[in-house]
Amino acid sequence: MEITESKGSSAEPQVRLQFYRDPPSGSEQLDTVQNLCLARLRLLKAVEEVGQDMIKGSKEYMERLKMKLGKLDLGASLLTTSGVHVDGLRFREEIRRDVLSHFLLRLAMCRTEDQRRWFITQETDLFRLRFQLEQNADRCLPIAGRSDLAPELLAATPGIGSDAELATVAFYRAHFTEALDLVRSRRVYLRDGFAYVPETGVVSMATTRFRAHLSHQLAVACRALPYLGEDARLWCSAARLTSWLRPASRPACSICTLPCAAIIISGTLAVDGDKFAKEYAYGIRYNYGKEGKRADFSPYSCVRIITTNQPGQGDSHGCPFRHCGADLLAQRLQAAGISQDQAQGILTRAKDSQYQLACRDYFRAVHKLSSDHEVSINHPNQYYEESRALLLGNGQQQQSARAPVRVTKVKAAPAATAAGSQAAESDWLDETIDQEMSQVDLSAYEA
Amino acid sequence: PLTMCAELLPEELATYYKRLYPTHLMVQWLSYRSPAYFANREFSMTLHDDIYLRFLSYNYESEFRGALLDRRPEKIDIGAVYSCRPRDRATVSGGAFQAKEKELVIDIDLTDYDGVRLCCSDARVCSKCWLFMRIAVQVLDRALRCDFGFRHLLWVYSGRRGIHCWICDRTARQLSANARTAVIEYLSLVRRPGDKQPQQGQQQPPKCHPSVAAAADAIRRQFDDLVRQQDLFGTKDRTRALLAQLPEDLRSVADTAVASWLADPDAYPSLKRWKTISKFAVSRGRQDVEQQLLIQYAYPRLDVGVSTGVNHLLKAPFCVHPKTGRICVPFDPAAVDSFEPDSVPTLAQLLAELSSASAQQQQQKPHLMAYKSTSLKASIELFAKFVDSLRADEAQAADGAAAAGAALRDASNGGEIL
């Protein structure tokens, strides 16, 4: 990559952006290690959240992400650009925290393919944001003298409308493997294996390289650790919980997910144990009929989720095909690794209000099934069961797919004991939730 | 007795592999100057009675030759170069057996043109529909060389109704699955039948990428012939289909032209109709529409799935096609205009030529030189030139980039073979 001189400030820039090539060394207190891991995990969760709610790369996305990350521990230092000067000691400390937390999480997240994919996605999005902030902060001088290529550059590069405009844009020449995103969508001029990338495309190239490098490193780390079995793949839009769900989302989530609440608890959440016990454990037990009026609430069926209880800003329940906008849905489909053609088909279904068919097509795409594979999804739990059956092999399929969710009316037991009533303060015992619960459709889906 | 029927007899295959099949060249090609590279390559074979064997690998040319004579495969597929010898994969732990490198491959099949190929359908192929393949070769060969800088392209006839392209440059072999997808998507301009089509361009003429313009240029040179041979717009339906692809601002005037065509169809053959529409579009400043039409009708339909996976298996050159008996011969893309699928030698033909060759010729090292007295001579010599140029480049690259190459090869558990 040919690089132009940057104007730069008078002081030596404090370069913070990391490719994380070399692992840190030294020793740290166990406390520090734990806190760093948690801090970065929170950071990455925030990145994930904003990425689900907004179109990545849009101005709103960048503003929201900057705001959210700025409030978090680690976040502020990661967002500081190299033009902003701090004293040497603080600078080195902040770099160390950045690098250490990244490498620690690499170890934690390298074991299963899902974790690796999640980690790579969030770290890459974070890298892209930091790179863009650096770019905005520090203007580069344009390169002159590509007049012989001008017509091709103009024709090939979107966003440049005239020769005059072209003259103001700096171009970088890099091997096409460094600019795959631009190549894939034919948004760049290619000649003899080299891509001519406008400066706006540089972030794409750097991000591609970052992603590839990280992906490779994780694979290496994974092979270095003892081999553990693959976890069954879990999918439910609400199952990717953050620990900060709004009340209306929670019943739909905790009820309609998995038979084993322990998976949610032990999975990706790294939340303070006490906080969890106080605020959420009661609620989960309540919904499983272990506390309070001991009613057995059946999980919402697809029809119910689609037609009632619309999610609002910041909520994470609902049917993704119904409640996400087309752009956001397209983004999520791409993140799930589905091909353009299939994604287009799913988007069309969703646009035509055929949400359950869209879900079915998604299921087929994600599990790499042929388009005449019979499956009809009427319930989020059913999605899980079918998915699990496919991944565990056909032997189990008959069993788990056919096990119906039984709903039995249980006599309301007397109010819970001390442990339960202490949590009365929390908004779990909100009257509005009870009311909603009582309207729950008690006819469970039939096998 | 030699048969001309579809059945491939093991004895015939045995003779083919013994006396005509370019084993030495194949091994030279797939070694890329490294014995370990060849030893780590996966092959698969389809034997008589549809027995299919995968993860076959061979340490030396003699082993490979022995397997060919022994098994008499009806089809041989070439897969990836793995991190260790495929036949030893059970000796390494799960994650350690990985596909590392493979040629980038492209597969084009005439059945994917069934929407526009009007002379034949399904398995039938004639000299008229072969024009689509010629256009495909010209378009892709240019893009692969000029846009991507690839130099070692082996174009192979797939035996009946398609072609394969093996892109053998080192850069190409080392591409990740993600990169392969990017290359193929860059090259994909038309959906295959059954895939959804994006809406035609509307008001503003969008900018035309230089690669797309170059493709349209290549197609335009052959399009008149195509229109004539396929009678592309000769019926009411086909004419309607053409008009349906025009944007709003051009369609209304086109309607009047069409009325006169349908009133007197014989006075307006397909070519005339095409000329009218295309000239009209260009005169209205809508060259982009004319380009889009050219592309819609004649741009190659690529099978994305074949190209994406690093571990994907593809039929090897010089196999015998079981249905037609034709040899899957390489051809020169620069001479694609004169390539005729009907002239490709069949196994039966070759064996007949062998047995009628003079006794003297048969005495000189039969299994090495026999091909020279058959119709396979030209194809094998083409292949030899390809392999030579590849090896010359590889020698140069190896000197320059010794570190990178050696690191990869030594990563395989097999290590260097004697």
PDB file of N, CA and C in Angstrom, chain B residues 107-108 110 123 125-126 130 133 137 154-166 315-321 324-332 339-346 379 382:
ATOM      1  N   ASP B 107     -16.638 -23.202 -13.608  1.00  0.00           N
ATOM      2  CA  ASP B 107     -17.375 -24.233 -14.333  1.00  0.00           C
ATOM      3  C   ASP B 107     -18.544 -23.563 -15.042  1.00  0.00           C
ATOM      4  N   ILE B 108     -18.610 -23.732 -16.352  1.00  0.00           N
ATOM      5  CA  ILE B 108     -19.727 -23.152 -17.097  1.00  0.00           C
ATOM      6  C   ILE B 108     -20.433 -24.263 -17.847  1.00  0.00           C
ATOM      7  N   LEU B 110     -23.803 -25.359 -20.323  1.00  0.00           N
ATOM      8  CA  LEU B 110     -24.797 -24.823 -21.261  1.00  0.00           C
ATOM      9  C   LEU B 110     -26.230 -24.927 -20.737  1.00  0.00           C
ATOM     10  N   ALA B 123     -29.524 -31.847 -22.259  1.00  0.00           N
ATOM     11  CA  ALA B 123     -28.224 -32.430 -22.562  1.00  0.00           C
ATOM     12  C   ALA B 123     -27.785 -32.211 -24.008  1.00  0.00           C
ATOM     13  N   VAL B 125     -26.456 -30.685 -27.352  1.00  0.00           N
ATOM     14  CA  VAL B 125     -25.549 -29.594 -27.699  1.00  0.00           C
ATOM     15  C   VAL B 125     -25.350 -29.607 -29.208  1.00  0.00           C
ATOM     16  N   CYS B 126     -25.333 -28.442 -29.836  1.00  0.00           N
ATOM     17  CA  CYS B 126     -25.068 -28.418 -31.276  1.00  0.00           C
ATOM     18  C   CYS B 126     -24.038 -27.326 -31.554  1.00  0.00           C
ATOM     19  N   TRP B 130     -22.877 -23.705 -29.189  1.00  0.00           N
ATOM     20  CA  TRP B 130     -21.519 -23.602 -28.706  1.00  0.00           C
ATOM     21  C   TRP B 130     -21.005 -22.171 -28.770  1.00  0.00           C
ATOM     22  N   MET B 133     -20.537 -20.613 -25.490  1.00  0.00           N
ATOM     23  CA  MET B 133     -19.319 -20.985 -24.762  1.00  0.00           C
ATOM     24  C   MET B 133     -18.136 -20.187 -25.284  1.00  0.00           C
ATOM     25  N   VAL B 137     -15.772 -17.865 -22.965  1.00  0.00           N
ATOM     26  CA  VAL B 137     -14.318 -17.986 -22.839  1.00  0.00           C
ATOM     27  C   VAL B 137     -13.654 -16.639 -23.094  1.00  0.00           C
ATOM     28  N   LEU B 154      -5.877 -22.813 -17.500  1.00  0.00           N
ATOM     29  CA  LEU B 154      -6.050 -24.030 -18.300  1.00  0.00           C
ATOM     30  C   LEU B 154      -7.538 -24.172 -18.596  1.00  0.00           C
ATOM     31  N   TRP B 155      -7.891 -23.950 -19.853  1.00  0.00           N
ATOM     32  CA  TRP B 155      -9.285 -24.096 -20.255  1.00  0.00           C
ATOM     33  C   TRP B 155      -9.502 -25.510 -20.771  1.00  0.00           C
ATOM     34  N   VAL B 156     -10.527 -26.186 -20.247  1.00  0.00           N
ATOM     35  CA  VAL B 156     -10.736 -27.596 -20.587  1.00  0.00           C
ATOM     36  C   VAL B 156     -12.185 -27.818 -21.016  1.00  0.00           C
ATOM     37  N   TYR B 157     -12.367 -28.588 -22.057  1.00  0.00           N
ATOM     38  CA  TYR B 157     -13.711 -28.979 -22.493  1.00  0.00           C
ATOM     39  C   TYR B 157     -14.195 -30.061 -21.552  1.00  0.00           C
ATOM     40  N   SER B 158     -15.426 -29.941 -21.051  1.00  0.00           N
ATOM     41  CA  SER B 158     -15.840 -30.894 -20.024  1.00  0.00           C
ATOM     42  C   SER B 158     -16.456 -32.148 -20.608  1.00  0.00           C
ATOM     43  N   GLY B 159     -16.421 -32.304 -21.913  1.00  0.00           N
ATOM     44  CA  GLY B 159     -16.821 -33.576 -22.501  1.00  0.00           C
ATOM     45  C   GLY B 159     -18.188 -33.593 -23.147  1.00  0.00           C
ATOM     46  N   ARG B 160     -19.036 -32.686 -22.737  1.00  0.00           N
ATOM     47  CA  ARG B 160     -20.352 -32.690 -23.373  1.00  0.00           C
ATOM     48  C   ARG B 160     -20.845 -31.284 -23.612  1.00  0.00           C
ATOM     49  N   ARG B 161     -21.237 -30.589 -22.548  1.00  0.00           N
ATOM     50  CA  ARG B 161     -21.889 -29.308 -22.782  1.00  0.00           C
ATOM     51  C   ARG B 161     -21.324 -28.189 -21.926  1.00  0.00           C
ATOM     52  N   GLY B 162     -20.070 -28.278 -21.552  1.00  0.00           N
ATOM     53  CA  GLY B 162     -19.549 -27.198 -20.727  1.00  0.00           C
ATOM     54  C   GLY B 162     -18.046 -27.083 -20.809  1.00  0.00           C
ATOM     55  N   ILE B 163     -17.538 -26.104 -20.066  1.00  0.00           N
ATOM     56  CA  ILE B 163     -16.087 -25.926 -19.997  1.00  0.00           C
ATOM     57  C   ILE B 163     -15.680 -25.656 -18.558  1.00  0.00           C
ATOM     58  N   HIS B 164     -14.458 -26.007 -18.255  1.00  0.00           N
ATOM     59  CA  HIS B 164     -13.880 -25.682 -16.961  1.00  0.00           C
ATOM     60  C   HIS B 164     -12.672 -24.792 -17.191  1.00  0.00           C
ATOM     61  N   CYS B 165     -12.399 -23.930 -16.211  1.00  0.00           N
ATOM     62  CA  CYS B 165     -11.158 -23.162 -16.280  1.00  0.00           C
ATOM     63  C   CYS B 165     -10.409 -23.383 -14.976  1.00  0.00           C
ATOM     64  N   TRP B 166      -9.175 -23.835 -15.077  1.00  0.00           N
ATOM     65  CA  TRP B 166      -8.330 -24.027 -13.903  1.00  0.00           C
ATOM     66  C   TRP B 166      -7.343 -22.867 -13.856  1.00  0.00           C
ATOM     67  N   LYS B 315     -13.688 -32.411 -11.914  1.00  0.00           N
ATOM     68  CA  LYS B 315     -13.205 -33.418 -12.855  1.00  0.00           C
ATOM     69  C   LYS B 315     -11.889 -33.002 -13.480  1.00  0.00           C
ATOM     70  N   ALA B 316     -10.984 -33.958 -13.556  1.00  0.00           N
ATOM     71  CA  ALA B 316      -9.649 -33.669 -14.073  1.00  0.00           C
ATOM     72  C   ALA B 316      -9.663 -33.610 -15.596  1.00  0.00           C
ATOM     73  N   PRO B 317      -8.722 -32.860 -16.186  1.00  0.00           N
ATOM     74  CA  PRO B 317      -8.586 -32.888 -17.637  1.00  0.00           C
ATOM     75  C   PRO B 317      -8.205 -34.291 -18.109  1.00  0.00           C
ATOM     76  N   PHE B 318      -8.532 -34.568 -19.357  1.00  0.00           N
ATOM     77  CA  PHE B 318      -8.207 -35.846 -20.002  1.00  0.00           C
ATOM     78  C   PHE B 318      -9.008 -37.013 -19.476  1.00  0.00           C
ATOM     79  N   CYS B 319     -10.107 -36.756 -18.745  1.00  0.00           N
ATOM     80  CA  CYS B 319     -11.014 -37.848 -18.434  1.00  0.00           C
ATOM     81  C   CYS B 319     -11.834 -38.152 -19.675  1.00  0.00           C
ATOM     82  N   VAL B 320     -12.442 -39.320 -19.675  1.00  0.00           N
ATOM     83  CA  VAL B 320     -13.316 -39.688 -20.774  1.00  0.00           C
ATOM     84  C   VAL B 320     -14.757 -39.440 -20.307  1.00  0.00           C
ATOM     85  N   HIS B 321     -15.526 -38.716 -21.085  1.00  0.00           N
ATOM     86  CA  HIS B 321     -16.908 -38.464 -20.652  1.00  0.00           C
ATOM     87  C   HIS B 321     -17.728 -39.726 -20.853  1.00  0.00           C
ATOM     88  N   THR B 324     -20.646 -39.408 -23.700  1.00  0.00           N
ATOM     89  CA  THR B 324     -20.301 -39.110 -25.086  1.00  0.00           C
ATOM     90  C   THR B 324     -19.045 -39.835 -25.546  1.00  0.00           C
ATOM     91  N   GLY B 325     -18.242 -40.320 -24.607  1.00  0.00           N
ATOM     92  CA  GLY B 325     -16.972 -40.955 -24.961  1.00  0.00           C
ATOM     93  C   GLY B 325     -15.900 -39.951 -25.329  1.00  0.00           C
ATOM     94  N   ARG B 326     -16.234 -38.665 -25.289  1.00  0.00           N
ATOM     95  CA  ARG B 326     -15.231 -37.672 -25.691  1.00  0.00           C
ATOM     96  C   ARG B 326     -14.223 -37.437 -24.574  1.00  0.00           C
ATOM     97  N   ILE B 327     -13.029 -37.086 -24.970  1.00  0.00           N
ATOM     98  CA  ILE B 327     -11.973 -36.788 -23.999  1.00  0.00           C
ATOM     99  C   ILE B 327     -12.129 -35.331 -23.559  1.00  0.00           C
ATOM    100  N   CYS B 328     -11.933 -35.088 -22.276  1.00  0.00           N
ATOM    101  CA  CYS B 328     -12.010 -33.712 -21.767  1.00  0.00           C
ATOM    102  C   CYS B 328     -10.682 -33.023 -22.045  1.00  0.00           C
ATOM    103  N   VAL B 329     -10.581 -32.476 -23.236  1.00  0.00           N
ATOM    104  CA  VAL B 329      -9.292 -31.942 -23.662  1.00  0.00           C
ATOM    105  C   VAL B 329      -9.148 -30.463 -23.345  1.00  0.00           C
ATOM    106  N   PRO B 330      -7.937 -30.042 -23.045  1.00  0.00           N
ATOM    107  CA  PRO B 330      -7.680 -28.605 -22.909  1.00  0.00           C
ATOM    108  C   PRO B 330      -7.718 -27.960 -24.296  1.00  0.00           C
ATOM    109  N   PHE B 331      -8.040 -26.668 -24.337  1.00  0.00           N
ATOM    110  CA  PHE B 331      -8.001 -25.965 -25.616  1.00  0.00           C
ATOM    111  C   PHE B 331      -7.416 -24.578 -25.404  1.00  0.00           C
ATOM    112  N   ASP B 332      -7.005 -23.976 -26.502  1.00  0.00           N
ATOM    113  CA  ASP B 332      -6.376 -22.662 -26.445  1.00  0.00           C
ATOM    114  C   ASP B 332      -7.454 -21.583 -26.513  1.00  0.00           C
ATOM    115  N   PHE B 339     -12.714 -23.827 -32.094  1.00  0.00           N
ATOM    116  CA  PHE B 339     -12.894 -25.064 -31.340  1.00  0.00           C
ATOM    117  C   PHE B 339     -14.290 -25.633 -31.612  1.00  0.00           C
ATOM    118  N   GLU B 340     -14.314 -26.903 -32.028  1.00  0.00           N
ATOM    119  CA  GLU B 340     -15.596 -27.554 -32.318  1.00  0.00           C
ATOM    120  C   GLU B 340     -15.764 -28.768 -31.419  1.00  0.00           C
ATOM    121  N   PRO B 341     -16.777 -28.785 -30.567  1.00  0.00           N
ATOM    122  CA  PRO B 341     -16.957 -29.963 -29.704  1.00  0.00           C
ATOM    123  C   PRO B 341     -17.103 -31.246 -30.510  1.00  0.00           C
ATOM    124  N   ASP B 342     -17.675 -31.147 -31.717  1.00  0.00           N
ATOM    125  CA  ASP B 342     -17.860 -32.351 -32.523  1.00  0.00           C
ATOM    126  C   ASP B 342     -16.551 -32.942 -33.003  1.00  0.00           C
ATOM    127  N   SER B 343     -15.503 -32.132 -33.035  1.00  0.00           N
ATOM    128  CA  SER B 343     -14.214 -32.657 -33.515  1.00  0.00           C
ATOM    129  C   SER B 343     -13.362 -33.211 -32.392  1.00  0.00           C
ATOM    130  N   VAL B 344     -13.844 -33.104 -31.161  1.00  0.00           N
ATOM    131  CA  VAL B 344     -13.046 -33.616 -30.049  1.00  0.00           C
ATOM    132  C   VAL B 344     -12.992 -35.142 -30.151  1.00  0.00           C
ATOM    133  N   PRO B 345     -11.803 -35.711 -30.072  1.00  0.00           N
ATOM    134  CA  PRO B 345     -11.706 -37.176 -30.238  1.00  0.00           C
ATOM    135  C   PRO B 345     -12.454 -37.938 -29.149  1.00  0.00           C
ATOM    136  N   THR B 346     -13.015 -39.068 -29.540  1.00  0.00           N
ATOM    137  CA  THR B 346     -13.628 -39.958 -28.565  1.00  0.00           C
ATOM    138  C   THR B 346     -12.662 -41.096 -28.264  1.00  0.00           C
ATOM    139  N   SER B 379      -3.791 -31.820 -28.373  1.00  0.00           N
ATOM    140  CA  SER B 379      -4.212 -31.457 -27.015  1.00  0.00           C
ATOM    141  C   SER B 379      -3.097 -31.696 -26.006  1.00  0.00           C
ATOM    142  N   LEU B 382      -0.478 -29.039 -26.312  1.00  0.00           N
ATOM    143  CA  LEU B 382      -0.965 -27.799 -25.692  1.00  0.00           C
ATOM    144  C   LEU B 382      -0.768 -27.870 -24.181  1.00  0.00           C
TER     145      LEU B 382
END
